[in-house]
C-alpha cells in the first residue's frame, strides 16, 4: 500500500523514535552528570534527574520579558520541531526513515538550523547577555561546520565510488564504511577524520573547551539568559536531542556495525536491537567526548576557540579528506 | 482558446488604462485607485490565460500586426511587425503582470501622502506595458521601442518624488546611463538592419546563419554591452544602487523584481537564443566547418561578468547600512546568478548541463522577482511607518511590527536559498550546473551565497534585537499594504513546496523551447509563409 509505506509507517516510526530518543538522551544527561560527579568525588544527582528537571521547568511559570518579540516564543518550538524533523534523517543503527539521494545536505541544514533558531530566540529576548551569547554561538557555528562538512562530504564521496545506489545519503554508512577501503592512506585519513569529528561533536554540543555561548559564569547563560519555564524546558530537551543526533552521526560514520545479524533477526526486531546497540555506542562515544572532556578541561576564550577550529581542526579535516581522496584522484 | 486572439489585449488594456487615467482622475481619488487596480488585474488575468495556453499546448504564438501573415504579397520575407511568444516569454508576461498588480495594490496605501498620483499610476501602467511588450515582441525595432517605453517610465518613476534630492540625483544618473545603454541597443539594431535588411527576429536569425558577418558580431557585442547595463551587471551596476533606493518602494519592487530582468536578462536571452541561434552556430555550422559565430566564447564573456557581479553585488550588500541600498546590491548579486546560468547555458550549449543551467536561470528570474518584490515592499512599509531606512535605527522591529518582520524573514530565507522556500531549487539548479561545468564557477557561486547570507543575517539580527526608542511607536501597516506582502509570502511558500514539479513542468520546457534545438522560434514564423 502506497499510503501506508510512504506516510503512515514513516510517521509512526518518527513518533516512536522521538519518544525513544527523548528518553534516551535525557537519561544520558543523567548518566553524564552522575559520571562527572563521581570523577569529582561527589555523589551526584539521581540518573533520572534531567527528567525531573524537565517536568519541573515545564510546570513553572513562564516569564516573557517586555522587550521580547514573537520570535522569543516561536524559537524554542521551531528549534524542537527542527530537531524532531532531523530525527527522520538521522542514522540510528539502521538507515534513516527518509533516506534518499543527497539527504546529507538536509541533515547538515537542519542541524545548523537548530542553532540558528536558538540564536534568533536569544536575540529576540532583547537582553544584552543573550546578544553576546548569540554572537559567540554564531562565531563558533561558522567556524565548526566547514571542517565537518568537508570531512563528511569527502567520506561520502569516497564511499559513493563503491557503487552505492543512493550516493550522498546517510544510508551509505550501513552498506560500506570508511575502514573497509583498507589502504594505509585511507586508514590514516579515517583516523584523522575521527579526530575532526570528535572535536566537532564537542563543539556542537558545547562542552569542555567549547562551552562558550552558554558560559553561565560570565554572561549569565548567554542565549538562554531570559528563558524560563516551559520554553527553557523545550530548549533543554532540544539540546539533549541534538547531542544524541550529533553523536549518532559520528557513530554512524565510524562505528556503523550492528548486531542484529548475529541473532538472525530481520524486520522490526532487528531495527530495535540495532537501535539499542547504537544507543550504547552513542553513550560510549559521549562518555569520551562529553563527560571526560567536560570534567578535565575548562573553557577557551571565544577567539581561541575560533582559532583552534580553523587552524587545527579544519586543517586536519583538509589533510584527512585529501588522504581519503588520494587513491581515487591518483 | 485561440492564443493569437487574446495576445493583443495584453498591450491594449494597459495602454488604454494608462491613457484613460487623466480622464478617470477627474472622477476623484477613489476612482483613480480603483481604475489602476482594475486595469492591472485585467492585465494579470489576460497574462495568466496566455501563460496557461502556451504552457498547455507548448506552441509558440505568432501574432502579426495588421494582417494575417507578416509576409507581404509576393515577397517571401516578413515585412510586418510580429509578436512571438514562447514559454519563456509567457513566464515573463505572467510574472510581470503579477508583480505589477501587487505593486499597484500596494501603492494605494503607500503613495497616499504624495501628490500627482494620476501621473504616477499612468507611469506605472506604462512601465508594465513596456515590460509586457518586451516579453512578447518578435521584432527587433519593436523591442527597442518597448525597451525605451519601459526605460523612460522608470526614469520618471525613480525621480517621482522630485522634492527629495536623492530622487533627482538618482533619476539623472539612471537616465544618463540608461540612455547610453539604449543608444548601444539602437546602434546594433541599425547595424543589423543595414547588413541584413530585416528587423524580424526569426528571419534575422536565418539571415545571420546564412552569412555571419563581422557586423553581426559587432552588433552582438553592442547588444550585450547595452543590455548588461540595463540588467545592472558589474561593473556597470552603479546606477542601480542609487536608483532602487531613491524610488518609491512600490517602484523599487518593480525595478528590482522586473525591469532589470526583462530589460536585461530576458532581452539577452532572447537575442542570444533567438537571433544568434547557438544551435546553428555552435553545432550545425561548426560541424560543417562553415563560417560561424563562436557562441561558446560569448557564453564565457557572460560568465565572467556574472562572476564579477555575483561577488561584487553580494559583498557590497554586507557592508550597507541603508536597508534599500542593501536590497539593491543584493539584486545585483542575484542577477549574477541568473547571468551565470545564462552564460553556462550558452557555453555548454547542447549538453544537459547547459539545459539545467538555463532552466535554473529562468527559475531564478521568477523566484527572485517574487522575493525581491516582497523585500522591497517590506522596506517600503518600514520607511512608511518609521521614516528611516537606516538599519542601525531599526533595532527591534519585530516587537512592534511582527507581520512585516515575518514577511522579511520569509523573503530573506528564500533569497539565501533555505530549502522549504522557493529560492532553494533555482539556486540549486545553478549550483549544480556550474559545479558540473566548471567547479571554480560553483565555488564562486557558493562564496556569493555566503556573502548574501551574511548580509541578510545581519539585517535579521537588527530586526530581532532590543527595540529602540524610534521603533516603539510603530505598528503594522494597513491592509492594502499588507495584502500584497501576504500574497507574495504565500507564493514563495507554495512555490517552495513544489520545487521539482515546477522545474520539470514549467522551467525545463521553457528552457528547451528557448534553446530551440529544432529551430522552433524560426519555424513558428516561417510556417506562416503563404498563409494569406
CSV table of C-alpha atoms in Angstrom, one decimal, chain A:
chain,number,residue,atom,x,y,z
A,1,UNK,CA,0.0,0.0,0.0
A,2,UNK,CA,1.5,3.3,-1.1
A,3,UNK,CA,-0.1,5.5,1.5
A,4,UNK,CA,1.0,3.0,4.2
A,5,UNK,CA,4.6,2.8,3.0
A,6,UNK,CA,5.0,6.5,2.3
A,7,UNK,CA,3.1,8.2,5.0
A,8,UNK,CA,1.9,6.0,7.8
A,9,UNK,CA,5.0,4.0,8.6
A,10,UNK,CA,7.4,6.9,8.5
A,11,UNK,CA,5.2,9.0,10.7
A,12,UNK,CA,4.7,6.1,13.2
A,13,UNK,CA,8.5,5.5,13.1
A,14,UNK,CA,9.2,9.2,13.7
A,15,UNK,CA,6.9,9.3,16.7
A,16,UNK,CA,8.4,6.1,18.1
A,17,UNK,CA,12.0,7.4,17.5
A,18,UNK,CA,11.1,10.8,19.1
A,19,UNK,CA,9.7,9.1,22.2
A,20,UNK,CA,12.7,6.8,22.5
A,21,UNK,CA,15.4,9.4,21.7
A,22,UNK,CA,13.9,12.0,24.1
A,23,UNK,CA,14.0,9.4,26.9
A,24,UNK,CA,17.4,8.1,26.0
A,25,UNK,CA,19.0,11.5,25.6
A,26,UNK,CA,17.7,12.8,28.9
A,27,UNK,CA,18.8,9.6,30.6
A,28,UNK,CA,22.2,10.0,29.1
A,29,UNK,CA,22.3,13.5,30.5
A,30,UNK,CA,21.6,12.0,33.9
A,31,UNK,CA,24.4,9.4,33.4
A,32,UNK,CA,26.7,12.1,32.3
A,33,UNK,CA,26.1,14.2,35.4
A,34,UNK,CA,26.5,11.2,37.6
A,35,UNK,CA,29.8,10.2,36.0
A,36,UNK,CA,31.2,13.7,36.2
A,37,UNK,CA,30.2,13.9,39.8
A,38,UNK,CA,31.9,10.6,40.5
A,39,UNK,CA,35.1,11.9,38.8
A,40,UNK,CA,35.0,14.8,41.2
A,41,UNK,CA,34.3,12.6,44.2
A,42,UNK,CA,30.8,13.7,44.6
A,43,UNK,CA,27.7,11.6,44.9
A,44,UNK,CA,25.8,13.4,42.1
A,45,UNK,CA,22.2,13.6,41.2
A,46,UNK,CA,20.0,10.5,40.5
A,47,UNK,CA,20.0,9.1,37.0
A,48,UNK,CA,16.6,10.5,36.1
A,49,UNK,CA,17.3,14.0,37.4
A,50,UNK,CA,17.1,15.6,33.9
A,51,UNK,CA,13.6,14.2,33.6
A,52,UNK,CA,12.6,15.7,36.9
A,53,UNK,CA,14.2,19.0,35.8
A,54,UNK,CA,12.2,18.9,32.6
A,55,UNK,CA,8.9,18.4,34.3
A,56,UNK,CA,9.7,20.9,36.9
A,57,UNK,CA,10.6,23.5,34.3
A,58,UNK,CA,7.6,22.7,32.2
A,59,UNK,CA,5.3,23.3,35.2
A,60,UNK,CA,6.8,26.6,36.3
A,61,UNK,CA,5.5,30.0,35.4
A,62,UNK,CA,7.0,31.3,32.1
A,63,UNK,CA,8.2,34.9,32.2
A,64,UNK,CA,8.3,36.8,28.9
A,65,UNK,CA,10.5,39.9,29.0
A,66,UNK,CA,8.9,43.3,28.0
A,67,UNK,CA,11.4,43.7,25.2
A,68,UNK,CA,10.8,40.2,23.6
A,69,UNK,CA,9.1,39.8,20.3
A,70,UNK,CA,7.2,36.9,18.7
A,71,UNK,CA,10.4,35.0,17.9
A,72,UNK,CA,11.2,34.7,21.5
A,73,UNK,CA,8.2,32.4,21.9
A,74,UNK,CA,8.4,30.8,18.5
A,75,UNK,CA,12.1,29.9,18.5
A,76,UNK,CA,12.1,27.1,21.2
A,77,UNK,CA,9.2,25.5,19.4
A,78,UNK,CA,10.8,25.8,16.0
A,79,UNK,CA,14.1,24.5,17.3
A,80,UNK,CA,12.4,21.5,18.8
A,81,UNK,CA,10.4,20.9,15.6
A,82,UNK,CA,13.6,21.0,13.6
A,83,UNK,CA,15.2,18.6,16.0
A,84,UNK,CA,12.3,16.2,15.6
A,85,UNK,CA,12.3,16.6,11.8
A,86,UNK,CA,16.0,15.9,12.0
A,87,UNK,CA,15.4,12.5,13.6
A,88,UNK,CA,13.8,11.3,10.3
A,89,UNK,CA,17.2,11.9,8.6
A,90,UNK,CA,19.5,10.6,11.4
A,91,UNK,CA,21.1,7.2,11.0
A,92,UNK,CA,20.4,5.3,14.2
A,93,UNK,CA,21.7,1.8,13.7
A,94,UNK,CA,19.6,1.5,10.6
A,95,UNK,CA,19.0,3.7,7.5
A,96,UNK,CA,17.2,6.9,8.3
A,97,UNK,CA,13.4,6.9,7.8
A,98,UNK,CA,13.5,9.3,4.9
A,99,UNK,CA,16.8,8.2,3.4
A,100,UNK,CA,17.1,9.5,-0.1
A,101,UNK,CA,19.8,10.6,-2.5
A,102,UNK,CA,21.6,13.6,-1.2
A,103,UNK,CA,19.9,13.7,2.2
A,104,UNK,CA,23.2,14.6,3.9
A,105,UNK,CA,22.6,18.2,2.9
A,106,UNK,CA,19.2,18.1,4.7
A,107,UNK,CA,20.9,16.7,7.7
A,108,UNK,CA,23.5,19.4,7.9
A,109,UNK,CA,21.0,22.1,7.1
A,110,UNK,CA,18.6,21.0,9.8
A,111,UNK,CA,21.4,20.5,12.4
A,112,UNK,CA,22.6,24.1,11.7
A,113,UNK,CA,19.0,25.4,11.7
A,114,UNK,CA,18.6,24.3,15.3
A,115,UNK,CA,21.5,26.6,16.2
A,116,UNK,CA,20.1,29.4,14.1
A,117,UNK,CA,16.7,29.3,15.8
A,118,UNK,CA,18.4,29.3,19.1
A,119,UNK,CA,20.3,32.4,18.1
A,120,UNK,CA,17.1,34.1,16.8
A,121,UNK,CA,15.4,33.2,20.1
A,122,UNK,CA,18.3,34.6,22.1
A,123,UNK,CA,18.5,37.9,20.3
A,124,UNK,CA,14.7,38.2,20.3
A,125,UNK,CA,14.7,38.4,24.1
A,126,UNK,CA,16.3,41.9,23.9
A,127,UNK,CA,18.7,41.0,26.7
A,128,UNK,CA,22.3,42.1,26.0
A,129,UNK,CA,23.6,38.9,27.7
A,130,UNK,CA,21.7,36.8,25.2
A,131,UNK,CA,23.0,39.0,22.4
A,132,UNK,CA,26.6,38.3,23.4
A,133,UNK,CA,25.8,34.6,23.6
A,134,UNK,CA,24.2,34.8,20.2
A,135,UNK,CA,27.3,36.4,18.7
A,136,UNK,CA,29.5,33.8,20.3
A,137,UNK,CA,27.2,31.0,19.1
A,138,UNK,CA,27.3,32.4,15.5
A,139,UNK,CA,31.1,32.7,15.6
A,140,UNK,CA,31.5,29.1,16.8
A,141,UNK,CA,28.9,27.8,14.3
A,142,UNK,CA,30.6,29.4,11.3
A,143,UNK,CA,33.9,28.0,12.4
A,144,UNK,CA,33.0,24.5,13.3
A,145,UNK,CA,30.7,23.5,10.4
A,146,UNK,CA,33.2,23.8,7.4
A,147,UNK,CA,35.5,21.2,8.9
A,148,UNK,CA,32.7,18.8,9.5
A,149,UNK,CA,31.2,19.4,6.0
A,150,UNK,CA,34.5,18.8,4.3
A,151,UNK,CA,35.1,15.6,6.2
A,152,UNK,CA,31.6,14.3,5.7
A,153,UNK,CA,31.5,15.1,2.0
A,154,UNK,CA,34.9,13.5,1.5
A,155,UNK,CA,33.8,10.3,3.2
A,156,UNK,CA,30.5,10.1,1.4
A,157,UNK,CA,32.2,10.9,-1.9
A,158,UNK,CA,34.7,8.1,-1.3
A,159,UNK,CA,32.0,5.6,-0.3
A,160,UNK,CA,30.0,6.7,-3.3
A,161,UNK,CA,32.8,5.4,-5.5
A,162,UNK,CA,32.0,1.9,-4.2
A,163,UNK,CA,28.8,1.8,-6.3
A,164,UNK,CA,26.0,2.6,-3.9
A,165,UNK,CA,22.5,3.1,-5.1
A,166,UNK,CA,21.9,6.3,-3.1
A,167,UNK,CA,25.1,8.4,-3.2
A,168,UNK,CA,25.4,11.1,-0.5
A,169,UNK,CA,22.8,9.5,1.6
A,170,UNK,CA,23.1,8.6,5.3
A,171,UNK,CA,22.1,5.1,4.2
A,172,UNK,CA,25.5,4.5,2.7
A,173,UNK,CA,27.1,4.1,6.1
A,174,UNK,CA,25.3,0.8,6.6
A,175,UNK,CA,26.4,-0.5,3.2
A,176,UNK,CA,30.1,0.4,3.4
A,177,UNK,CA,32.2,2.1,6.0
A,178,UNK,CA,35.3,4.1,5.9
A,179,UNK,CA,37.5,1.3,7.4
A,180,UNK,CA,36.6,-1.1,4.6
A,181,UNK,CA,38.6,0.7,2.0
A,182,UNK,CA,41.6,-0.7,3.8
A,183,UNK,CA,44.5,1.0,2.2
A,184,UNK,CA,47.1,2.6,4.6
A,185,UNK,CA,46.3,6.1,3.3
A,186,UNK,CA,42.6,5.7,3.9
A,187,UNK,CA,43.2,4.3,7.3
A,188,UNK,CA,45.4,7.2,8.4
A,189,UNK,CA,42.9,9.6,6.8
A,190,UNK,CA,40.0,8.0,8.6
A,191,UNK,CA,41.8,8.3,11.9
A,192,UNK,CA,42.5,12.0,11.3
A,193,UNK,CA,38.8,12.5,10.4
A,194,UNK,CA,37.8,10.7,13.5
A,195,UNK,CA,39.7,13.3,15.4
A,196,UNK,CA,38.0,16.0,13.4
A,197,UNK,CA,34.6,14.6,14.2
A,198,UNK,CA,35.3,14.2,17.9
A,199,UNK,CA,36.3,17.8,18.2
A,200,UNK,CA,33.3,18.8,16.1
A,201,UNK,CA,31.0,16.8,18.3
A,202,UNK,CA,32.4,18.5,21.4
A,203,UNK,CA,31.9,22.0,19.8
A,204,UNK,CA,28.5,21.1,18.5
A,205,UNK,CA,27.2,20.1,22.0
A,206,UNK,CA,29.3,22.8,23.6
A,207,UNK,CA,31.2,21.0,26.2
A,208,UNK,CA,34.8,21.4,27.6
A,209,UNK,CA,36.7,23.9,25.5
A,210,UNK,CA,33.6,25.0,23.7
A,211,UNK,CA,31.2,25.7,26.5
A,212,UNK,CA,31.4,29.3,25.4
A,213,UNK,CA,28.0,30.6,24.2
A,214,UNK,CA,26.2,29.5,27.3
A,215,UNK,CA,29.0,30.4,29.7
A,216,UNK,CA,27.0,30.9,32.9
A,217,UNK,CA,29.7,32.4,35.0
A,218,UNK,CA,30.5,35.2,32.5
A,219,UNK,CA,27.3,36.0,30.6
A,220,UNK,CA,24.5,34.5,32.7
A,221,UNK,CA,23.9,31.5,30.5
A,222,UNK,CA,24.1,33.6,27.3
A,223,UNK,CA,21.5,32.7,24.8
A,224,UNK,CA,19.3,31.2,27.5
A,225,UNK,CA,19.6,34.2,29.8
A,226,UNK,CA,15.9,35.2,29.5
A,227,UNK,CA,14.3,31.9,29.0
A,228,UNK,CA,12.3,30.3,31.8
A,229,UNK,CA,9.5,27.9,32.4
A,230,UNK,CA,8.4,25.7,29.6
A,231,UNK,CA,10.4,27.4,26.9
A,232,UNK,CA,13.5,26.6,28.8
A,233,UNK,CA,12.3,23.1,29.2
A,234,UNK,CA,11.8,22.8,25.4
A,235,UNK,CA,15.3,24.3,24.7
A,236,UNK,CA,16.9,21.8,27.2
A,237,UNK,CA,15.1,18.9,25.5
A,238,UNK,CA,16.2,20.2,22.1
A,239,UNK,CA,19.8,20.3,23.3
A,240,UNK,CA,19.6,16.8,24.6
A,241,UNK,CA,18.1,15.6,21.3
A,242,UNK,CA,20.8,17.5,19.4
A,243,UNK,CA,23.5,15.9,21.5
A,244,UNK,CA,22.2,12.4,20.7
A,245,UNK,CA,21.7,13.2,17.0
A,246,UNK,CA,25.2,14.7,16.6
A,247,UNK,CA,26.8,11.7,18.3
A,248,UNK,CA,24.7,9.4,16.1
A,249,UNK,CA,26.3,10.9,13.1
A,250,UNK,CA,29.8,10.2,14.4
A,251,UNK,CA,28.8,6.7,15.4
A,252,UNK,CA,27.2,6.0,12.0
A,253,UNK,CA,30.3,7.2,10.1
A,254,UNK,CA,33.0,5.4,12.1
A,255,UNK,CA,31.3,2.6,14.1
A,256,UNK,CA,28.2,1.6,12.0
A,257,UNK,CA,28.3,-2.1,12.8
A,258,UNK,CA,25.0,-3.7,14.0
A,259,UNK,CA,24.5,-6.8,16.0
A,260,UNK,CA,21.1,-7.9,14.7
A,261,UNK,CA,22.7,-10.2,12.1
A,262,UNK,CA,24.4,-12.3,14.8
A,263,UNK,CA,21.0,-13.1,16.2
A,264,UNK,CA,19.5,-13.8,12.8
A,265,UNK,CA,16.9,-11.0,13.2
A,266,UNK,CA,15.1,-9.2,10.4
A,267,UNK,CA,12.5,-6.5,10.2
A,268,UNK,CA,11.3,-4.6,13.2
A,269,UNK,CA,13.1,-6.7,15.9
A,270,UNK,CA,16.4,-6.2,14.0
A,271,UNK,CA,15.9,-2.5,13.9
A,272,UNK,CA,15.0,-2.4,17.6
A,273,UNK,CA,18.1,-4.4,18.6
A,274,UNK,CA,20.3,-2.2,16.3
A,275,UNK,CA,18.8,0.9,17.8
A,276,UNK,CA,19.6,-0.2,21.3
A,277,UNK,CA,23.1,-1.2,20.3
A,278,UNK,CA,23.5,2.1,18.5
A,279,UNK,CA,22.4,3.9,21.7
A,280,UNK,CA,25.0,2.0,23.6
A,281,UNK,CA,27.7,3.2,21.1
A,282,UNK,CA,26.4,6.7,21.3
A,283,UNK,CA,26.6,6.6,25.1
A,284,UNK,CA,30.2,5.3,25.0
A,285,UNK,CA,31.2,8.0,22.5
A,286,UNK,CA,29.5,10.7,24.5
A,287,UNK,CA,31.3,9.4,27.6
A,288,UNK,CA,34.6,10.1,26.0
A,289,UNK,CA,33.7,13.3,24.3
A,290,UNK,CA,31.3,14.8,26.8
A,291,UNK,CA,31.9,13.5,30.3
A,292,UNK,CA,35.6,13.2,30.3
A,293,UNK,CA,36.2,16.3,28.2
A,294,UNK,CA,33.9,18.3,30.4
A,295,UNK,CA,35.5,17.1,33.6
A,296,UNK,CA,39.1,17.5,32.6
A,297,UNK,CA,39.1,20.8,30.7
A,298,UNK,CA,38.0,24.3,31.1
A,299,UNK,CA,36.5,26.8,28.7
A,300,UNK,CA,38.6,28.6,26.0
A,301,UNK,CA,38.2,32.2,25.1
A,302,UNK,CA,36.0,32.7,22.0
A,303,UNK,CA,38.9,33.9,19.9
A,304,UNK,CA,41.0,30.9,21.0
A,305,UNK,CA,38.1,28.5,20.1
A,306,UNK,CA,37.6,30.0,16.7
A,307,UNK,CA,41.4,29.9,16.0
A,308,UNK,CA,41.5,26.3,17.2
A,309,UNK,CA,38.7,25.3,15.0
A,310,UNK,CA,40.1,26.9,11.9
A,311,UNK,CA,43.8,26.3,12.4
A,312,UNK,CA,43.7,22.9,13.9
A,313,UNK,CA,40.5,21.1,13.1
A,314,UNK,CA,39.8,22.5,9.7
A,315,UNK,CA,43.4,21.8,8.7
A,316,UNK,CA,43.1,18.3,10.0
A,317,UNK,CA,39.9,17.9,8.0
A,318,UNK,CA,41.7,19.1,4.9
A,319,UNK,CA,44.5,16.6,5.3
A,320,UNK,CA,42.2,13.8,6.2
A,321,UNK,CA,40.0,14.4,3.2
A,322,UNK,CA,43.0,14.6,0.9
A,323,UNK,CA,44.3,11.3,2.2
A,324,UNK,CA,40.9,9.7,1.8
A,325,UNK,CA,40.6,11.1,-1.7
A,326,UNK,CA,44.2,10.4,-2.7
A,327,UNK,CA,43.9,7.0,-4.2
A,328,UNK,CA,40.9,7.9,-6.3
A,329,UNK,CA,42.4,11.0,-7.6
A,330,UNK,CA,45.8,9.5,-8.4
